[in-house]
mmCIF file of N, CA and C in Angstrom:
data_model
loop_
_atom_site.group_PDB
_atom_site.id
_atom_site.type_symbol
_atom_site.label_atom_id
_atom_site.label_comp_id
_atom_site.label_asym_id
_atom_site.label_seq_id
_atom_site.Cartn_x
_atom_site.Cartn_y
_atom_site.Cartn_z
ATOM 1 N N MET Q 1 0.649 -62.264 -24.085
ATOM 2 C CA MET Q 1 -0.433 -62.336 -23.104
ATOM 3 C C MET Q 1 -0.147 -61.417 -21.919
ATOM 4 N N ILE Q 2 1.094 -61.417 -21.444
ATOM 5 C CA ILE Q 2 1.459 -60.538 -20.325
ATOM 6 C C ILE Q 2 1.354 -59.078 -20.744
ATOM 7 N N ILE Q 3 1.826 -58.775 -21.952
ATOM 8 C CA ILE Q 3 1.766 -57.399 -22.467
ATOM 9 C C ILE Q 3 0.308 -56.950 -22.534
ATOM 10 N N PHE Q 4 -0.550 -57.849 -22.977
ATOM 11 C CA PHE Q 4 -1.969 -57.526 -23.088
ATOM 12 C C PHE Q 4 -2.566 -57.190 -21.728
ATOM 13 N N SER Q 5 -2.211 -57.990 -20.716
ATOM 14 C CA SER Q 5 -2.765 -57.748 -19.383
ATOM 15 C C SER Q 5 -2.251 -56.404 -18.827
ATOM 16 N N ILE Q 6 -0.969 -56.107 -19.095
ATOM 17 C CA ILE Q 6 -0.422 -54.816 -18.634
ATOM 18 C C ILE Q 6 -1.166 -53.677 -19.315
ATOM 19 N N ARG Q 7 -1.366 -53.807 -20.621
ATOM 20 C CA ARG Q 7 -2.067 -52.762 -21.360
ATOM 21 C C ARG Q 7 -3.490 -52.614 -20.830
ATOM 22 N N PHE Q 8 -4.119 -53.734 -20.540
ATOM 23 C CA PHE Q 8 -5.496 -53.702 -20.036
ATOM 24 C C PHE Q 8 -5.561 -53.004 -18.683
ATOM 25 N N SER Q 9 -4.586 -53.298 -17.811
ATOM 26 C CA SER Q 9 -4.591 -52.666 -16.485
ATOM 27 C C SER Q 9 -4.345 -51.171 -16.610
ATOM 28 N N LEU Q 10 -3.483 -50.769 -17.561
ATOM 29 C CA LEU Q 10 -3.239 -49.347 -17.797
ATOM 30 C C LEU Q 10 -4.523 -48.671 -18.272
ATOM 31 N N MET Q 11 -5.209 -49.299 -19.224
ATOM 32 C CA MET Q 11 -6.466 -48.762 -19.718
ATOM 33 C C MET Q 11 -7.485 -48.652 -18.595
ATOM 34 N N ASN Q 12 -7.532 -49.676 -17.747
ATOM 35 C CA ASN Q 12 -8.458 -49.685 -16.632
ATOM 36 C C ASN Q 12 -8.157 -48.524 -15.674
ATOM 37 N N ASP Q 13 -6.876 -48.301 -15.376
ATOM 38 C CA ASP Q 13 -6.485 -47.191 -14.502
ATOM 39 C C ASP Q 13 -6.913 -45.856 -15.096
ATOM 40 N N LEU Q 14 -6.679 -45.685 -16.403
ATOM 41 C CA LEU Q 14 -7.068 -44.428 -17.064
ATOM 42 C C LEU Q 14 -8.569 -44.243 -16.993
ATOM 43 N N TYR Q 15 -9.313 -45.323 -17.230
ATOM 44 C CA TYR Q 15 -10.768 -45.250 -17.196
ATOM 45 C C TYR Q 15 -11.261 -44.875 -15.804
ATOM 46 N N GLN Q 16 -10.648 -45.505 -14.784
ATOM 47 C CA GLN Q 16 -11.025 -45.215 -13.409
ATOM 48 C C GLN Q 16 -10.746 -43.764 -13.071
ATOM 49 N N GLU Q 17 -9.604 -43.254 -13.513
ATOM 50 C CA GLU Q 17 -9.225 -41.861 -13.237
ATOM 51 C C GLU Q 17 -10.218 -40.906 -13.899
ATOM 52 N N ARG Q 18 -10.553 -41.187 -15.150
ATOM 53 C CA ARG Q 18 -11.493 -40.326 -15.866
ATOM 54 C C ARG Q 18 -12.851 -40.351 -15.167
ATOM 55 N N ASN Q 19 -13.280 -41.538 -14.771
ATOM 56 C CA ASN Q 19 -14.556 -41.663 -14.057
ATOM 57 C C ASN Q 19 -14.522 -40.885 -12.761
ATOM 58 N N ALA Q 20 -13.429 -40.981 -12.029
ATOM 59 C CA ALA Q 20 -13.312 -40.302 -10.744
ATOM 60 C C ALA Q 20 -13.414 -38.785 -10.932
ATOM 61 N N SER Q 21 -12.734 -38.261 -11.945
ATOM 62 C CA SER Q 21 -12.776 -36.816 -12.176
ATOM 63 C C SER Q 21 -14.190 -36.404 -12.611
ATOM 64 N N LEU Q 22 -14.836 -37.249 -13.405
ATOM 65 C CA LEU Q 22 -16.198 -36.957 -13.850
ATOM 66 C C LEU Q 22 -17.136 -36.913 -12.653
ATOM 67 N N ILE Q 23 -17.018 -37.936 -11.775
ATOM 68 C CA ILE Q 23 -17.874 -37.977 -10.593
ATOM 69 C C ILE Q 23 -17.592 -36.801 -9.686
ATOM 70 N N ALA Q 24 -16.323 -36.417 -9.560
ATOM 71 C CA ALA Q 24 -15.972 -35.277 -8.708
ATOM 72 C C ALA Q 24 -16.588 -33.990 -9.242
ATOM 73 N N SER Q 25 -16.494 -33.768 -10.562
ATOM 74 C CA SER Q 25 -17.066 -32.542 -11.126
ATOM 75 C C SER Q 25 -18.593 -32.562 -10.990
ATOM 76 N N LEU Q 26 -19.188 -33.735 -11.149
ATOM 77 C CA LEU Q 26 -20.641 -33.843 -11.000
ATOM 78 C C LEU Q 26 -21.043 -33.537 -9.571
ATOM 79 N N ASN Q 27 -20.285 -34.076 -8.598
ATOM 80 C CA ASN Q 27 -20.560 -33.808 -7.188
ATOM 81 C C ASN Q 27 -20.459 -32.323 -6.878
ATOM 82 N N SER Q 28 -19.429 -31.653 -7.388
ATOM 83 C CA SER Q 28 -19.257 -30.240 -7.107
ATOM 84 C C SER Q 28 -20.398 -29.444 -7.727
ATOM 85 N N MET Q 29 -20.845 -29.871 -8.942
ATOM 86 C CA MET Q 29 -21.959 -29.188 -9.591
ATOM 87 C C MET Q 29 -23.218 -29.321 -8.736
ATOM 88 N N ILE Q 30 -23.499 -30.524 -8.265
ATOM 89 C CA ILE Q 30 -24.673 -30.758 -7.418
ATOM 90 C C ILE Q 30 -24.568 -29.945 -6.137
ATOM 91 N N TRP Q 31 -23.366 -29.919 -5.557
ATOM 92 C CA TRP Q 31 -23.156 -29.161 -4.323
ATOM 93 C C TRP Q 31 -23.401 -27.681 -4.537
ATOM 94 N N HIS Q 32 -22.905 -27.137 -5.679
ATOM 95 C CA HIS Q 32 -23.112 -25.726 -5.971
ATOM 96 C C HIS Q 32 -24.605 -25.430 -6.121
ATOM 97 N N CYS Q 33 -25.303 -26.300 -6.841
ATOM 98 C CA CYS Q 33 -26.751 -26.107 -7.023
ATOM 99 C C CYS Q 33 -27.452 -26.157 -5.679
ATOM 100 N N TYR Q 34 -27.053 -27.088 -4.813
ATOM 101 C CA TYR Q 34 -27.669 -27.249 -3.497
ATOM 102 C C TYR Q 34 -27.428 -25.999 -2.646
ATOM 103 N N ALA Q 35 -26.183 -25.527 -2.645
ATOM 104 C CA ALA Q 35 -25.849 -24.322 -1.867
ATOM 105 C C ALA Q 35 -26.635 -23.120 -2.379
ATOM 106 N N TYR Q 36 -26.751 -23.010 -3.708
ATOM 107 C CA TYR Q 36 -27.489 -21.907 -4.307
ATOM 108 C C TYR Q 36 -28.965 -21.971 -3.890
ATOM 109 N N ALA Q 37 -29.530 -23.165 -3.951
ATOM 110 C CA ALA Q 37 -30.939 -23.346 -3.576
ATOM 111 C C ALA Q 37 -31.144 -23.010 -2.098
ATOM 112 N N MET Q 38 -30.205 -23.443 -1.249
ATOM 113 C CA MET Q 38 -30.335 -23.147 0.181
ATOM 114 C C MET Q 38 -30.258 -21.649 0.413
ATOM 115 N N ASN Q 39 -29.318 -20.976 -0.230
ATOM 116 C CA ASN Q 39 -29.194 -19.518 -0.107
ATOM 117 C C ASN Q 39 -30.483 -18.837 -0.542
ATOM 118 N N TYR Q 40 -31.037 -19.289 -1.647
ATOM 119 C CA TYR Q 40 -32.235 -18.691 -2.199
ATOM 120 C C TYR Q 40 -33.415 -18.864 -1.239
ATOM 121 N N SER Q 41 -33.553 -20.069 -0.668
ATOM 122 C CA SER Q 41 -34.667 -20.326 0.230
ATOM 123 C C SER Q 41 -34.514 -19.518 1.512
ATOM 124 N N VAL Q 42 -33.268 -19.383 1.988
ATOM 125 C CA VAL Q 42 -33.022 -18.585 3.205
ATOM 126 C C VAL Q 42 -33.372 -17.120 2.941
ATOM 127 N N GLU Q 43 -32.966 -16.613 1.753
ATOM 128 C CA GLU Q 43 -33.241 -15.205 1.429
ATOM 129 C C GLU Q 43 -34.740 -14.978 1.252
ATOM 130 N N SER Q 44 -35.446 -15.935 0.673
ATOM 131 C CA SER Q 44 -36.866 -15.751 0.405
ATOM 132 C C SER Q 44 -37.702 -15.877 1.679
ATOM 133 N N MET Q 45 -37.120 -16.467 2.729
ATOM 134 C CA MET Q 45 -37.868 -16.598 3.989
ATOM 135 C C MET Q 45 -38.040 -15.230 4.646
ATOM 136 N N TYR Q 46 -37.015 -14.385 4.522
ATOM 137 C CA TYR Q 46 -37.080 -13.078 5.195
ATOM 138 C C TYR Q 46 -37.711 -12.034 4.270
#
């Protein structure tokens, strides 16, 4: 039972880490798109 809980916590940590990296890459992608859109709108204004 103790081994199972340790294994579960390890799996949970791995899952959290993978989720965090996924969210981080998604955030950077959104930020890049946002910056690109802002640049484009600024350029098209002039």
